[in-house]
PDB file of C-alpha atoms in Angstrom:
ATOM      1  CA  GLN A 222     136.647  66.383 111.381  1.00 71.00           C
ATOM      2  CA  SER A 223     137.747  63.298 109.522  1.00 83.00           C
ATOM      3  CA  ALA A 224     135.755  59.860 109.047  1.00 91.00           C
ATOM      4  CA  LEU A 225     135.658  57.457 112.137  1.00 96.00           C
ATOM      5  CA  THR A 226     137.762  54.428 110.693  1.00 97.00           C
ATOM      6  CA  GLN A 227     136.752  51.058 110.404  1.00 98.00           C
ATOM      7  CA  PRO A 228     137.727  48.308 108.311  1.00 97.00           C
ATOM      8  CA  ALA A 229     136.719  48.068 104.878  1.00 97.00           C
ATOM      9  CA  SER A 230     134.940  44.198 105.103  1.00 97.00           C
ATOM     10  CA  VAL A 231     134.568  41.765 107.717  1.00 98.00           C
ATOM     11  CA  SER A 232     133.593  37.874 107.013  1.00 97.00           C
ATOM     12  CA  GLY A 233     131.693  34.914 108.701  1.00 96.00           C
ATOM     13  CA  SER A 234     129.967  31.707 108.814  1.00 96.00           C
ATOM     14  CA  PRO A 235     126.303  31.297 109.696  1.00 96.00           C
ATOM     15  CA  GLY A 236     125.764  31.223 113.081  1.00 96.00           C
ATOM     16  CA  GLN A 237     129.150  32.330 113.555  1.00 97.00           C
ATOM     17  CA  SER A 238     129.725  36.661 116.053  1.00 97.00           C
ATOM     18  CA  ILE A 239     132.208  38.755 113.837  1.00 98.00           C
ATOM     19  CA  THR A 240     133.000  42.618 115.541  1.00 98.00           C
ATOM     20  CA  ILE A 241     133.235  45.611 113.386  1.00 98.00           C
ATOM     21  CA  SER A 242     135.772  47.716 114.770  1.00 98.00           C
ATOM     22  CA  CYS A 243     135.274  52.334 114.567  1.00 98.00           C
ATOM     23  CA  THR A 244     137.706  53.746 116.086  1.00 98.00           C
ATOM     24  CA  GLY A 245     137.232  57.988 116.389  1.00 97.00           C
ATOM     25  CA  THR A 246     139.691  60.162 118.902  1.00 96.00           C
ATOM     26  CA  SER A 247     139.308  61.670 122.012  1.00 94.00           C
ATOM     27  CA  SER A 248     136.662  64.816 120.293  1.00 93.00           C
ATOM     28  CA  ASP A 249     134.169  62.678 119.177  1.00 95.00           C
ATOM     29  CA  VAL A 250     134.141  58.585 120.100  1.00 96.00           C
ATOM     30  CA  GLY A 251     136.437  58.781 122.973  1.00 96.00           C
ATOM     31  CA  ASN A 252     134.436  62.254 124.626  1.00 94.00           C
ATOM     32  CA  TYR A 253     130.996  60.929 124.268  1.00 95.00           C
ATOM     33  CA  ASN A 254     128.599  57.357 125.137  1.00 95.00           C
ATOM     34  CA  LEU A 255     126.559  58.362 121.476  1.00 95.00           C
ATOM     35  CA  VAL A 256     128.295  56.190 118.948  1.00 97.00           C
ATOM     36  CA  SER A 257     125.634  54.849 117.299  1.00 97.00           C
ATOM     37  CA  TRP A 258     126.072  52.266 114.531  1.00 98.00           C
ATOM     38  CA  TYR A 259     123.286  50.948 110.989  1.00 98.00           C
ATOM     39  CA  GLN A 260     123.039  48.866 108.756  1.00 98.00           C
ATOM     40  CA  GLN A 261     122.688  49.367 105.239  1.00 98.00           C
ATOM     41  CA  HIS A 262     121.237  47.182 102.270  1.00 98.00           C
ATOM     42  CA  PRO A 263     122.242  47.601  98.484  1.00 96.00           C
ATOM     43  CA  GLY A 264     119.599  50.319  97.203  1.00 95.00           C
ATOM     44  CA  LYS A 265     117.978  51.451 100.813  1.00 97.00           C
ATOM     45  CA  ALA A 266     118.629  53.645 103.280  1.00 98.00           C
ATOM     46  CA  PRO A 267     120.133  53.537 105.896  1.00 98.00           C
ATOM     47  CA  LYS A 268     118.547  51.481 109.488  1.00 98.00           C
ATOM     48  CA  LEU A 269     119.445  52.232 113.369  1.00 97.00           C
ATOM     49  CA  MET A 270     120.801  49.349 115.252  1.00 97.00           C
ATOM     50  CA  ILE A 271     122.403  50.159 118.265  1.00 97.00           C
ATOM     51  CA  TYR A 272     122.479  53.744 120.016  1.00 96.00           C
ATOM     52  CA  GLU A 273     124.303  55.466 122.679  1.00 95.00           C
ATOM     53  CA  VAL A 274     126.838  53.284 122.620  1.00 96.00           C
ATOM     54  CA  THR A 275     125.166  49.432 123.685  1.00 97.00           C
ATOM     55  CA  LYS A 276     121.617  50.644 123.170  1.00 96.00           C
ATOM     56  CA  ARG A 277     119.153  48.288 120.686  1.00 96.00           C
ATOM     57  CA  PRO A 278     115.826  49.752 119.693  1.00 94.00           C
ATOM     58  CA  SER A 279     112.638  48.372 119.571  1.00 93.00           C
ATOM     59  CA  GLY A 280     112.045  44.913 116.815  1.00 95.00           C
ATOM     60  CA  VAL A 281     116.576  45.004 116.794  1.00 97.00           C
ATOM     61  CA  SER A 282     117.121  41.166 116.983  1.00 96.00           C
ATOM     62  CA  ASN A 283     119.690  40.935 120.816  1.00 96.00           C
ATOM     63  CA  ARG A 284     121.994  38.800 118.118  1.00 97.00           C
ATOM     64  CA  PHE A 285     123.542  43.014 117.818  1.00 98.00           C
ATOM     65  CA  SER A 286     125.473  44.232 120.805  1.00 98.00           C
ATOM     66  CA  GLY A 287     127.107  47.698 121.121  1.00 98.00           C
ATOM     67  CA  SER A 288     129.997  48.073 122.985  1.00 97.00           C
ATOM     68  CA  LYS A 289     133.030  51.026 123.447  1.00 97.00           C
ATOM     69  CA  SER A 290     137.053  50.986 125.074  1.00 97.00           C
ATOM     70  CA  GLY A 291     138.282  54.863 124.492  1.00 96.00           C
ATOM     71  CA  ASN A 292     138.479  55.461 120.643  1.00 97.00           C
ATOM     72  CA  THR A 293     137.422  52.520 120.358  1.00 98.00           C
ATOM     73  CA  ALA A 294     133.759  51.308 119.937  1.00 98.00           C
ATOM     74  CA  SER A 295     132.510  47.831 119.021  1.00 98.00           C
ATOM     75  CA  LEU A 296     129.904  45.808 117.022  1.00 98.00           C
ATOM     76  CA  THR A 297     129.652  42.564 117.069  1.00 98.00           C
ATOM     77  CA  ILE A 298     126.818  40.657 115.743  1.00 98.00           C
ATOM     78  CA  SER A 299     126.251  37.176 117.073  1.00 97.00           C
ATOM     79  CA  GLY A 300     124.764  33.685 115.351  1.00 97.00           C
ATOM     80  CA  LEU A 301     125.510  34.942 111.929  1.00 97.00           C
ATOM     81  CA  GLN A 302     122.393  34.620 109.232  1.00 97.00           C
ATOM     82  CA  ALA A 303     122.644  35.864 105.419  1.00 97.00           C
ATOM     83  CA  GLU A 304     120.222  38.380 106.017  1.00 97.00           C
ATOM     84  CA  ASP A 305     123.067  40.423 108.234  1.00 97.00           C
ATOM     85  CA  GLU A 306     124.487  40.546 104.720  1.00 98.00           C
ATOM     86  CA  ALA A 307     124.842  44.580 104.655  1.00 98.00           C
ATOM     87  CA  ALA A 308     127.122  48.011 104.720  1.00 98.00           C
ATOM     88  CA  TYR A 309     127.402  48.673 108.546  1.00 98.00           C
ATOM     89  CA  TYR A 310     128.402  52.493 109.361  1.00 98.00           C
ATOM     90  CA  CYS A 311     129.782  54.166 112.272  1.00 98.00           C
ATOM     91  CA  CYS A 312     128.391  57.789 113.377  1.00 97.00           C
ATOM     92  CA  SER A 313     129.822  59.352 117.129  1.00 96.00           C
ATOM     93  CA  TYR A 314     128.269  62.785 117.541  1.00 95.00           C
ATOM     94  CA  ALA A 315     131.094  65.243 117.722  1.00 93.00           C
ATOM     95  CA  GLY A 316     130.051  68.403 119.544  1.00 88.00           C
ATOM     96  CA  ILE A 317     128.267  72.056 118.756  1.00 87.00           C
ATOM     97  CA  SER A 318     124.732  69.217 117.357  1.00 88.00           C
ATOM     98  CA  THR A 319     127.394  67.943 114.414  1.00 92.00           C
ATOM     99  CA  ARG A 320     128.591  64.191 113.982  1.00 95.00           C
ATOM    100  CA  VAL A 321     130.598  61.989 112.490  1.00 96.00           C
ATOM    101  CA  PHE A 322     130.121  58.874 110.076  1.00 97.00           C
ATOM    102  CA  GLY A 323     133.247  55.867 109.795  1.00 97.00           C
ATOM    103  CA  GLY A 324     133.356  54.553 106.042  1.00 96.00           C
ATOM    104  CA  GLY A 325     131.704  51.741 105.805  1.00 97.00           C
ATOM    105  CA  THR A 326     132.256  47.939 106.231  1.00 98.00           C
ATOM    106  CA  LYS A 327     130.348  45.600 104.520  1.00 98.00           C
ATOM    107  CA  LEU A 328     130.247  42.334 105.470  1.00 98.00           C
ATOM    108  CA  THR A 329     129.617  39.137 103.737  1.00 97.00           C
ATOM    109  CA  VAL A 330     128.144  36.467 105.082  1.00 96.00           C
ATOM    110  CA  LEU A 331     129.908  33.238 102.967  1.00 92.00           C
TER     111      LEU A 331
ATOM    112  CA  GLN B   3     103.668  55.624 111.756  1.00 95.00           C
ATOM    113  CA  VAL B   4     107.192  57.635 111.986  1.00 96.00           C
ATOM    114  CA  GLN B   5     107.782  58.738 108.150  1.00 98.00           C
ATOM    115  CA  LEU B   6     110.195  61.394 106.278  1.00 98.00           C
ATOM    116  CA  VAL B   7     108.976  61.133 102.591  1.00 98.00           C
ATOM    117  CA  GLN B   8     111.328  63.007 100.632  1.00 98.00           C
ATOM    118  CA  SER B   9     111.668  65.183  97.303  1.00 97.00           C
ATOM    119  CA  GLY B  10     112.476  63.348  93.024  1.00 97.00           C
ATOM    120  CA  ALA B  11     115.495  62.175  91.296  1.00 98.00           C
ATOM    121  CA  GLU B  12     117.853  65.544  90.072  1.00 97.00           C
ATOM    122  CA  VAL B  13     119.455  66.684  87.275  1.00 98.00           C
ATOM    123  CA  LYS B  14     121.674  69.774  87.168  1.00 98.00           C
ATOM    124  CA  LYS B  15     124.503  71.096  85.672  1.00 97.00           C
ATOM    125  CA  PRO B  16     127.215  71.766  87.777  1.00 97.00           C
ATOM    126  CA  GLY B  17     127.625  75.289  88.648  1.00 97.00           C
ATOM    127  CA  ALA B  18     123.409  75.270  89.398  1.00 98.00           C
ATOM    128  CA  SER B  19     121.681  75.004  92.608  1.00 98.00           C
ATOM    129  CA  VAL B  20     119.151  72.107  93.455  1.00 98.00           C
ATOM    130  CA  LYS B  21     116.392  71.999  96.540  1.00 98.00           C
ATOM    131  CA  VAL B  22     115.013  69.271  98.251  1.00 98.00           C
ATOM    132  CA  SER B  23     112.587  68.818 100.016  1.00 98.00           C
ATOM    133  CA  CYS B  24     111.708  66.216 103.232  1.00 98.00           C
ATOM    134  CA  LYS B  25     108.421  65.481 104.506  1.00 98.00           C
ATOM    135  CA  ALA B  26     107.845  64.610 108.083  1.00 98.00           C
ATOM    136  CA  SER B  27     104.710  62.798 108.873  1.00 97.00           C
ATOM    137  CA  GLY B  28     103.374  61.154 112.406  1.00 97.00           C
ATOM    138  CA  TYR B  29     104.892  62.554 115.071  1.00 96.00           C
ATOM    139  CA  THR B  30     105.292  67.073 116.512  1.00 96.00           C
ATOM    140  CA  PHE B  31     107.627  68.251 113.227  1.00 95.00           C
ATOM    141  CA  THR B  32     108.660  70.736 115.642  1.00 95.00           C
ATOM    142  CA  THR B  33     109.913  68.372 118.860  1.00 95.00           C
ATOM    143  CA  TYR B  34     112.482  66.502 116.886  1.00 95.00           C
ATOM    144  CA  TYR B  35     115.611  67.716 114.289  1.00 95.00           C
ATOM    145  CA  ILE B  36     116.717  67.097 111.416  1.00 97.00           C
ATOM    146  CA  HIS B  37     119.782  65.906 109.899  1.00 97.00           C
ATOM    147  CA  TRP B  38     120.784  65.771 105.596  1.00 98.00           C
ATOM    148  CA  VAL B  39     123.484  62.809 105.478  1.00 98.00           C
ATOM    149  CA  ARG B  40     124.632  62.101 101.724  1.00 98.00           C
ATOM    150  CA  GLN B  41     126.026  59.365  99.881  1.00 98.00           C
ATOM    151  CA  ALA B  42     128.095  59.117  96.923  1.00 97.00           C
ATOM    152  CA  PRO B  43     127.755  56.145  94.290  1.00 96.00           C
ATOM    153  CA  GLY B  44     130.457  53.546  96.352  1.00 95.00           C
ATOM    154  CA  GLN B  45     130.997  55.302  98.983  1.00 96.00           C
ATOM    155  CA  GLY B  46     129.793  55.649 102.381  1.00 96.00           C
ATOM    156  CA  LEU B  47     127.171  58.067 104.417  1.00 97.00           C
ATOM    157  CA  GLU B  48     127.952  61.633 104.900  1.00 97.00           C
ATOM    158  CA  TRP B  49     127.079  63.907 107.683  1.00 97.00           C
ATOM    159  CA  MET B  50     125.614  67.534 106.302  1.00 97.00           C
ATOM    160  CA  GLY B  51     123.984  69.368 108.763  1.00 96.00           C
ATOM    161  CA  ILE B  52     121.614  70.292 111.554  1.00 96.00           C
ATOM    162  CA  VAL B  53     117.582  72.189 111.295  1.00 96.00           C
ATOM    163  CA  ASN B  54     115.786  72.737 113.639  1.00 95.00           C
ATOM    164  CA  PRO B  55     112.283  72.756 112.843  1.00 94.00           C
ATOM    165  CA  SER B  56     110.960  74.667 115.540  1.00 93.00           C
ATOM    166  CA  GLY B  57     112.901  77.857 115.358  1.00 92.00           C
ATOM    167  CA  GLY B  58     115.160  76.768 112.401  1.00 94.00           C
ATOM    168  CA  SER B  59     118.564  77.246 114.012  1.00 95.00           C
ATOM    169  CA  THR B  60     121.711  75.520 111.941  1.00 96.00           C
ATOM    170  CA  SER B  61     124.729  73.748 112.274  1.00 95.00           C
ATOM    171  CA  TYR B  62     126.504  72.934 109.026  1.00 96.00           C
ATOM    172  CA  ALA B  63     129.996  70.838 108.593  1.00 95.00           C
ATOM    173  CA  GLN B  64     132.594  73.142 107.643  1.00 94.00           C
ATOM    174  CA  LYS B  65     133.135  71.371 104.527  1.00 94.00           C
ATOM    175  CA  PHE B  66     130.225  72.312 103.277  1.00 96.00           C
ATOM    176  CA  GLN B  67     129.687  76.052 105.121  1.00 95.00           C
ATOM    177  CA  GLY B  68     129.023  78.928 102.591  1.00 95.00           C
ATOM    178  CA  ARG B  69     127.958  76.048  99.857  1.00 97.00           C
ATOM    179  CA  VAL B  70     124.591  74.329 102.412  1.00 98.00           C
ATOM    180  CA  THR B  71     121.563  76.001 104.051  1.00 98.00           C
ATOM    181  CA  MET B  72     118.986  74.032 105.393  1.00 98.00           C
ATOM    182  CA  THR B  73     115.277  75.409 105.968  1.00 97.00           C
ATOM    183  CA  ARG B  74     111.722  74.739 106.984  1.00 97.00           C
ATOM    184  CA  ASP B  75     108.330  75.347 106.753  1.00 97.00           C
ATOM    185  CA  THR B  76     105.879  74.382 109.354  1.00 96.00           C
ATOM    186  CA  SER B  77     102.853  74.448 108.168  1.00 96.00           C
ATOM    187  CA  THR B  78     103.817  71.309 105.632  1.00 97.00           C
ATOM    188  CA  SER B  79     106.094  69.658 108.010  1.00 97.00           C
ATOM    189  CA  THR B  80     108.998  69.989 105.685  1.00 98.00           C
ATOM    190  CA  VAL B  81     112.410  71.002 105.394  1.00 98.00           C
ATOM    191  CA  TYR B  82     114.381  71.678 102.706  1.00 98.00           C
ATOM    192  CA  MET B  83     117.882  71.353 101.884  1.00 98.00           C
ATOM    193  CA  GLU B  84     120.124  73.553  99.211  1.00 98.00           C
ATOM    194  CA  LEU B  85     122.705  72.953  97.514  1.00 98.00           C
ATOM    195  CA  SER B  86     124.164  75.542  95.280  1.00 97.00           C
ATOM    196  CA  SER B  87     127.885  75.660  93.037  1.00 97.00           C
ATOM    197  CA  LEU B  88     127.386  72.328  92.038  1.00 98.00           C
ATOM    198  CA  ARG B  89     130.077  70.205  91.334  1.00 97.00           C
ATOM    199  CA  SER B  90     130.417  65.908  89.331  1.00 97.00           C
ATOM    200  CA  GLU B  91     131.781  65.043  93.001  1.00 97.00           C
ATOM    201  CA  ASP B  92     127.668  65.979  94.320  1.00 98.00           C
ATOM    202  CA  THR B  93     126.219  63.663  92.932  1.00 98.00           C
ATOM    203  CA  ALA B  94     124.878  61.353  95.682  1.00 98.00           C
ATOM    204  CA  VAL B  95     121.758  60.345  97.684  1.00 98.00           C
ATOM    205  CA  TYR B  96     120.717  63.297 100.092  1.00 98.00           C
ATOM    206  CA  TYR B  97     118.870  61.772 103.018  1.00 98.00           C
ATOM    207  CA  CYS B  98     116.986  63.791 105.279  1.00 98.00           C
ATOM    208  CA  ALA B  99     116.759  61.181 108.903  1.00 98.00           C
ATOM    209  CA  ARG B 100     114.985  62.129 111.907  1.00 97.00           C
ATOM    210  CA  ASP B 101     117.084  63.012 115.543  1.00 94.00           C
ATOM    211  CA  SER B 102     116.281  61.035 117.682  1.00 90.00           C
ATOM    212  CA  GLU B 103     116.744  63.118 121.185  1.00 84.00           C
ATOM    213  CA  GLY B 104     117.136  67.284 121.086  1.00 80.00           C
ATOM    214  CA  THR B 105     120.842  67.941 118.990  1.00 76.00           C
ATOM    215  CA  THR B 106     122.728  64.451 120.649  1.00 80.00           C
ATOM    216  CA  GLY B 107     120.267  61.966 119.649  1.00 85.00           C
ATOM    217  CA  SER B 108     120.718  58.629 117.220  1.00 92.00           C
ATOM    218  CA  LEU B 109     119.427  59.198 113.338  1.00 96.00           C
ATOM    219  CA  ASP B 110     115.892  57.167 113.884  1.00 95.00           C
ATOM    220  CA  TYR B 111     114.181  57.505 110.948  1.00 97.00           C
ATOM    221  CA  TRP B 112     115.318  58.201 107.977  1.00 98.00           C
ATOM    222  CA  GLY B 113     114.056  59.041 104.306  1.00 98.00           C
ATOM    223  CA  GLN B 114     113.739  57.199 101.372  1.00 98.00           C
ATOM    224  CA  GLY B 115     116.836  59.326  99.820  1.00 98.00           C
ATOM    225  CA  THR B 116     117.156  61.466  96.780  1.00 98.00           C
ATOM    226  CA  LEU B 117     119.685  61.072  93.817  1.00 98.00           C
ATOM    227  CA  VAL B 118     121.405  64.748  92.478  1.00 98.00           C
ATOM    228  CA  THR B 119     123.670  63.898  89.349  1.00 98.00           C
ATOM    229  CA  VAL B 120     125.329  66.564  88.794  1.00 98.00           C
ATOM    230  CA  SER B 121     126.585  65.894  85.123  1.00 96.00           C
ATOM    231  CA  SER B 122     127.115  68.883  81.578  1.00 94.00           C
TER     232      SER B 122
END
């Protein structure tokens, strides 16, 4: 199972919007609406931000949103804030209880 | 509140085995599957496998088949991940995480991570 493809880095200024892509295959992202996104600050455990492509857990800001088209999922963060600076990982269900993660994207808030 | 508390850091020699524990609290242990995910220094997240705390069934990533064993102890609400034949590339932080919905959900709660260092 190959890792999902994410850009290594993205950046944006406070208040702007950014989008992180996550490209898989018809065996994972394209076949299931079971993509989730995780935020990870340095030295911390990942935190769930989006699940089932578009849903936000309780307590996660509505500035975070998710979408999917074909084999590519996307995470959009609007109204960028300094505390959004972190690494972001997508994850897809890949059948028979398995998961595959993306390589991660480092978000820099300028 | 839901908590997953992992065992402490380990230093192992190449060829040895390591067993990491993950103690769950704040919910019914047997209701939610547990995943194991690792992260090498400066690298991304890598899914290792999943264990059913109720029946003990497992599913492992192909990369770790034959080297990893995931078990559970319902009496202490603890799951374990044992990795054998360690090599330097296994140096990583190992996380346990709860599956929110059977075996197809998101990973909604994570342990604090356990650093395993493999060095001669």
